[in-house]
Amino acid sequence: MPFDLAGFALSFICSSSPTIQVITMSRPLHRGVSGLRNSGNSNDFWESQVKDKAEKEDLDRNRSSDPGYLSLRFPCRFFCPDNSPSKYGTSENGFASDPFGIGSPRSRHKLTVLFLKLSLVVIVILALTGSFWWTLSISTSSRGHIFHGYRRLQEQLVSDLWDIGELSLGPSRVKDIEFCLEESENHIPCFNVSENLALGYSDGDEYDRLCGQGSRQSCLVLPPVNYKIPLRWPTGRDVIWVANVKITGQEVFTSGSLTKRMMMLEEEQISFRSASLMFDGVEDYSHQIAEMIGLRNESNFIQAGVRTILDIGCGYGSFGAHLFSKLLLTMCIANYESSGSQVQLTLERGLPAMIGSLNLKQLPYPSLSFDMLHCARCGIDWDKKDGIFLIEVDRVLKPGGYFVWTSPLTNAQSFLRNKEKQKSWNFVRDFAENLCWELMSQQDETVLWKKTSKKNCYNSRKPGSGPPICSKGQDIESPYYRPLQNCIGGTHSRRWLPIEERPTWPSRSNLNKNELALYGLNSEELNEDTANYKTAVRNFWSLLSPLIFSDHPKRPGDEDPSPPYNMLRNVLDMNARYGGLNAALLEAGKSVWVMNVVPTNGPNYLPLILERGYVGVLHDWCEAFPTYPRTYDMVHAEGLLSLETSQHQRCTILDLFTEIDRLLRPEGWVIIRDTAPLIGSARALTTRLKWDARVVEIESNSDERLLICQKPFFKRQAI
C-alpha cells in the first residue's frame, strides 16, 4: 500500500504554526469575507479593517527591505500558503492571491509534492552515502550484530508487506472464511477421480494424485452432522464412531481384505476385534511371518533389524495396530477412495496412514527407507507394466529388508485351476530373483523375500536379465512424485547398510558420529536439537493442560478425562528438521505417533528421520497434504512461516492455515513457533478461521514467539 510521504510531511510542517491551515474536505470553503458573521456596528468594523490594513502595509514594506526575512518567509509560504485575507486581495474563487504563489492552489500543491520528493531523494542519497562509508569503517566484530539486526528488519518488512497486501485487497478479504458445502466433508484436493477420467486417465491411474493451480481449498470443512470427538487412545484404536468416517454398512460387511474382515458394526460404532476368535487373527498372521523369517514370534522383529514397515493397501490398519504394541511402526498407504477409505479409517483409529499410489509416480519417500514392505491382498497386480511396481518396492526397501506378499495368486492349489494365475506368479517370482531378492519362505498364500545386502549381486546377473541399475543422474535419493523409473535405484546412496548391521530400536534413534557425518551433522547439533525439543515438549504440556482441563469448556455429554491425559494421538510436524519433536515426545512417554514432514523447499533431512526409526514424507506445503479432513489432533510448525516467506511467494499464510484447518480435528491444537513479526501477522489471520488463539513469549529467545491455537467444534445443522 503506497505511503503518501509528501502529504505526511506537509501536514507535519504546517501543523507547527497555528496561523497556517491545511485544507480539509470536511470544512465548508468560505468565499472572501462575505461569509463572515459578526456582531456590533458594521461601520466600526470597516474602519478597524482599514486601519489594520494600513498598518500591515507599512510593516510589509519595512520587512521587504530585509533579505533575511524574505528568504525565511518564502519557503514557509511556498509549502504552507496563508489563506487568510491579505493586501493582494482575493481571487475569484474566494482565496487570497499571493505574489509568491505560482498558479492555482492545485499547481502549488503539485510543486510542493515535487519539491518534497526531490528533497527526499537527496536525503536518501546522502544517507546511503554516509551509510556506505560508515559500513566500511566499522569493525569486523560488530558486523554480526548489524547483520542480525538487518535480518530482524527484513523479517519485519516481510511481515508488514504481507499485512499491507492483505489490507490492500479490500474489505472483502478480511472477512471470515466461509464454510464449505456438505459434499466437501471428505474431499481431498489433488484427488479428483472424475476430473482425471475426463483427462483420459484409466486402468487405475484416475486415482493418482494430480495437483493443479485450482486444487487449493478456500473454505473451512465442517464435520459430518453426527460427528463425535474420537475416543482416546488406546480405546480409540479398537472402537471408532461410524459418523466420523464415510462408510456404509454394506462396505463393512463385504470387506474382502484379510485385515478388513476384522471389524464389526455395532450401532453407532465400528469395533475392531483383531484378537477375537470370531475373526481371522492378526496375531496368528504376524506370528507366521516371524517364523518365515526364522524368528520365534513377532516380538523378535526388533532383533532382526525391523522397526519401520510400509503397509501397502493396509485394509483398516489392524496389522499395524497389532505390531504397535511390539514397538514396530507401520505406515499405511492406499489409493484415494471416496467411501470406505482404508486410510481414513486407519487414521481415525490413531494409526499412521496417508494416501499413496503406485500407479504412475514414485512414492514421496527416499530410497532405502523401510525395513519391511507388506502387501496382504492389496489389489496391486505386481506382474503388470513389466514389473515396474516391484522396482519401486525395491527402491524404498533397505538392504536386507523384507517384502511380504499375501495373495490367492501365490497359492499353488490355484495354479491347477487357473493357468493365468500361474503365469502371473511365475513372472513375479522370476522378476524378484532378477532384483536380487532371496525367496526365504512360502506358506499357504504368503510369500516372503529378502532384499540383497550386497551391491555386487547386480553385476553378477546374466546379461539382459532384469532391470538395469540407475545412473547417478537417475538415482535421485528423495524424489517427489517423480514418474516411476524402470531401473534399480538406491545403489549409489552412501546410506547402503544392511538392516542387520544397524543398531536395533530404540538405540537407532541416536545416530553415531559416522552416520551423522553422512548428513553433514555432528553429535552436538543433534543433541542440542533433542534437548531443545525436550524443553519444548514440557512447555507445550504445561501450556495445553490448563487450557484443556481448566478454562476449556467440557464437550457435550462428556466429562473431563481422568489421568493419564491421552488427549493427543495423531501429531503432524510440518517442518520436522531432524525429527526432534518426535524423539522428545517418545522420551516423555507420550502415546503419540508423529508424521514428520520435510518441506520440499527446505533442507532435506528426511533420510535422517527415517534412519532414526520414525516415519515421514516429503511435501510441498503450497499443495494439499495427501490425507482426509479431520486427521490430526495437533499440528506443530517451527520456522515454517520464515521458510515459506523467504522464497518466492507461491501461496499465502492464509492458504497454509486453511489447509491446516482441513487437516485438524475439531478441538485440535496448532502450535507455531517463529519470529515475532510473522507470529503477529499469523495471529491476525486466526480470527478469519475462527480459531481461539494466544501468543506466548519465549523467555530464552526474545526474537521468537509461540502461537497456540485451538480449532472450535462447529457442527453442521441437520436438514
Coordinates of N, CA and C in Angstrom, one line a residue, residues 404-486:
V404 N 6.8 -58.9 2.1 CA 5.8 -59.9 2.4 C 4.6 -59.7 1.5
W405 N 4.2 -60.7 0.8 CA 3.1 -60.7 -0.1 C 2.1 -61.8 0.2
T406 N 0.9 -61.5 0.5 CA -0.1 -62.4 0.8 C -1.2 -62.3 -0.2
S407 N -1.5 -63.3 -1.0 CA -2.4 -63.3 -2.1 C -2.8 -64.7 -2.5
P408 N -4.1 -64.8 -3.0 CA -4.5 -66.2 -3.5 C -3.7 -66.5 -4.7
L409 N -3.0 -65.6 -5.4 CA -2.2 -65.8 -6.6 C -1.0 -66.7 -6.2
T410 N -0.6 -66.6 -5.0 CA 0.6 -67.4 -4.6 C 0.3 -68.8 -4.1
N411 N -1.0 -69.1 -4.0 CA -1.4 -70.5 -3.6 C -1.2 -71.5 -4.7
A412 N -0.4 -72.5 -4.5 CA -0.1 -73.5 -5.5 C -1.3 -74.2 -5.9
Q413 N -2.3 -74.4 -5.1 CA -3.5 -75.1 -5.4 C -4.3 -74.4 -6.5
S414 N -4.2 -73.0 -6.5 CA -5.0 -72.3 -7.5 C -4.3 -72.4 -8.9
F415 N -3.1 -72.8 -9.0 CA -2.4 -72.9 -10.3 C -3.1 -74.0 -11.1
L416 N -3.5 -75.1 -10.4 CA -4.1 -76.2 -11.2 C -5.4 -75.8 -11.9
R417 N -6.1 -74.8 -11.3 CA -7.4 -74.4 -11.8 C -7.3 -73.2 -12.8
N418 N -6.2 -72.4 -12.7 CA -6.1 -71.1 -13.4 C -4.7 -70.9 -13.9
K419 N -4.5 -71.1 -15.2 CA -3.2 -71.0 -15.8 C -2.7 -69.6 -15.9
E420 N -3.7 -68.6 -15.9 CA -3.3 -67.2 -15.9 C -2.6 -66.8 -14.6
K421 N -3.2 -67.4 -13.5 CA -2.6 -67.1 -12.2 C -1.2 -67.7 -12.1
Q422 N -1.0 -68.9 -12.7 CA 0.3 -69.5 -12.6 C 1.3 -68.6 -13.4
K423 N 0.8 -68.1 -14.6 CA 1.7 -67.3 -15.4 C 2.1 -66.0 -14.6
S424 N 1.1 -65.4 -13.9 CA 1.4 -64.2 -13.2 C 2.4 -64.5 -12.1
W425 N 2.2 -65.6 -11.4 CA 3.1 -65.9 -10.3 C 4.5 -66.2 -10.8
N426 N 4.6 -66.9 -11.9 CA 5.9 -67.2 -12.4 C 6.7 -65.9 -12.8
F427 N 6.0 -64.9 -13.3 CA 6.6 -63.7 -13.6 C 7.1 -63.0 -12.4
V428 N 6.3 -62.9 -11.4 CA 6.7 -62.2 -10.1 C 7.9 -62.9 -9.5
R429 N 7.9 -64.2 -9.4 CA 8.9 -65.0 -8.8 C 10.3 -64.8 -9.6
D430 N 10.2 -64.8 -10.9 CA 11.4 -64.7 -11.7 C 11.9 -63.2 -11.6
F431 N 11.0 -62.3 -11.7 CA 11.4 -60.9 -11.6 C 12.1 -60.5 -10.3
A432 N 11.5 -61.1 -9.2 CA 12.1 -60.9 -7.9 C 13.5 -61.4 -7.8
E433 N 13.8 -62.6 -8.4 CA 15.1 -63.1 -8.5 C 16.1 -62.2 -9.2
N434 N 15.6 -61.6 -10.3 CA 16.4 -60.7 -11.1 C 16.7 -59.4 -10.3
L435 N 15.9 -59.1 -9.3 CA 16.1 -57.9 -8.4 C 17.1 -58.3 -7.3
C436 N 17.6 -59.5 -7.3 CA 18.5 -60.0 -6.3 C 17.7 -60.1 -5.0
W437 N 16.5 -60.6 -5.0 CA 15.7 -60.9 -3.8 C 15.8 -62.4 -3.6
E438 N 16.0 -62.8 -2.3 CA 16.1 -64.2 -2.0 C 14.7 -64.6 -1.5
L439 N 14.1 -65.7 -2.1 CA 12.9 -66.2 -1.7 C 13.1 -67.1 -0.4
M440 N 12.7 -66.6 0.7 CA 13.1 -67.2 2.0 C 12.1 -68.3 2.4
S441 N 10.8 -68.0 2.1 CA 9.8 -69.0 2.6 C 8.4 -68.7 1.9
Q442 N 7.6 -69.8 1.8 CA 6.3 -69.7 1.2 C 5.4 -70.6 1.9
Q443 N 4.4 -70.0 2.6 CA 3.4 -70.8 3.3 C 2.0 -70.4 2.9
D444 N 1.2 -71.3 2.5 CA -0.2 -71.0 2.1 C -0.2 -69.9 1.1
E445 N -0.8 -68.8 1.4 CA -0.9 -67.7 0.5 C 0.1 -66.6 0.7
T446 N 1.1 -66.8 1.6 CA 2.0 -65.8 2.0 C 3.4 -66.2 1.5
V447 N 4.1 -65.2 0.8 CA 5.5 -65.4 0.3 C 6.3 -64.3 0.9
L448 N 7.6 -64.7 1.3 CA 8.5 -63.7 1.9 C 9.8 -63.7 1.2
W449 N 10.2 -62.5 0.7 CA 11.5 -62.3 0.1 C 12.4 -61.4 1.0
K450 N 13.7 -61.6 0.8 CA 14.7 -60.7 1.5 C 15.6 -60.1 0.4
K451 N 15.6 -58.7 0.5 CA 16.5 -58.0 -0.5 C 17.9 -58.2 -0.2
T452 N 18.7 -58.2 -1.3 CA 20.1 -58.5 -1.1 C 20.8 -57.4 -0.3
S453 N 21.9 -57.7 0.4 CA 22.7 -56.8 1.2 C 23.9 -56.4 0.5
K454 N 24.2 -57.0 -0.7 CA 25.4 -56.9 -1.4 C 25.2 -56.2 -2.8
K455 N 25.8 -55.2 -3.0 CA 25.7 -54.5 -4.3 C 26.2 -55.3 -5.5
N456 N 27.2 -56.1 -5.2 CA 27.8 -56.8 -6.4 C 26.9 -57.9 -6.9
C457 N 25.8 -58.1 -6.3 CA 24.8 -59.1 -6.8 C 24.3 -58.6 -8.1
Y458 N 24.1 -57.3 -8.3 CA 23.5 -56.8 -9.6 C 24.5 -57.0 -10.7
N459 N 25.7 -56.9 -10.5 CA 26.7 -57.1 -11.6 C 26.9 -58.6 -11.9
S460 N 26.5 -59.5 -11.0 CA 26.7 -60.9 -11.2 C 25.6 -61.5 -12.0
R461 N 24.5 -60.8 -12.3 CA 23.4 -61.3 -13.0 C 23.8 -61.6 -14.5
K462 N 23.0 -62.4 -15.1 CA 23.2 -62.7 -16.5 C 22.9 -61.4 -17.3
P463 N 23.7 -61.2 -18.4 CA 23.4 -60.0 -19.2 C 22.0 -60.0 -19.8
G464 N 21.3 -58.9 -19.6 CA 19.9 -58.7 -20.1 C 18.9 -59.3 -19.2
S465 N 19.2 -59.8 -18.1 CA 18.2 -60.4 -17.1 C 17.9 -59.3 -16.1
G466 N 16.7 -58.9 -16.0 CA 16.3 -58.0 -15.0 C 16.5 -56.5 -15.4
P467 N 16.0 -55.6 -14.7 CA 16.2 -54.2 -15.0 C 17.6 -53.7 -14.7
P468 N 18.1 -52.7 -15.4 CA 19.4 -52.2 -15.2 C 19.5 -51.4 -13.9
I469 N 20.7 -51.0 -13.5 CA 21.0 -50.1 -12.4 C 20.8 -48.7 -12.9
C470 N 20.2 -47.9 -12.1 CA 20.0 -46.5 -12.5 C 21.4 -45.8 -12.5
S471 N 21.5 -44.8 -13.4 CA 22.7 -44.0 -13.4 C 22.6 -43.0 -12.2
K472 N 23.7 -42.3 -12.0 CA 23.7 -41.3 -10.9 C 22.7 -40.2 -11.1
G473 N 22.5 -39.9 -12.4 CA 21.6 -38.8 -12.7 C 20.1 -39.3 -12.5
Q474 N 19.9 -40.6 -12.7 CA 18.5 -41.1 -12.5 C 18.2 -41.4 -11.0
D475 N 19.3 -41.8 -10.3 CA 19.1 -42.3 -8.9 C 19.0 -41.1 -8.0
I476 N 17.9 -40.5 -8.0 CA 17.6 -39.4 -7.1 C 17.2 -39.9 -5.7
E477 N 17.9 -39.5 -4.7 CA 17.7 -40.1 -3.3 C 16.3 -39.8 -2.8
S478 N 15.8 -38.6 -3.0 CA 14.5 -38.2 -2.4 C 13.6 -37.6 -3.5
P479 N 13.0 -38.5 -4.3 CA 12.1 -38.0 -5.4 C 10.8 -37.5 -4.8
Y480 N 10.2 -36.5 -5.5 CA 8.9 -36.0 -5.1 C 7.9 -36.2 -6.2
Y481 N 7.2 -37.4 -6.1 CA 6.2 -37.7 -7.1 C 6.7 -37.7 -8.5
R482 N 7.9 -38.2 -8.7 CA 8.5 -38.4 -10.0 C 8.0 -39.6 -10.7
P483 N 7.9 -39.6 -12.0 CA 7.4 -40.8 -12.7 C 8.2 -42.0 -12.3
L484 N 7.5 -43.2 -12.3 CA 8.2 -44.4 -11.9 C 9.4 -44.7 -12.9
Q485 N 10.4 -45.2 -12.3 CA 11.7 -45.5 -13.1 C 11.8 -47.0 -13.3
N486 N 12.2 -47.3 -14.5 CA 12.4 -48.7 -14.9 C 13.9 -49.2 -14.7

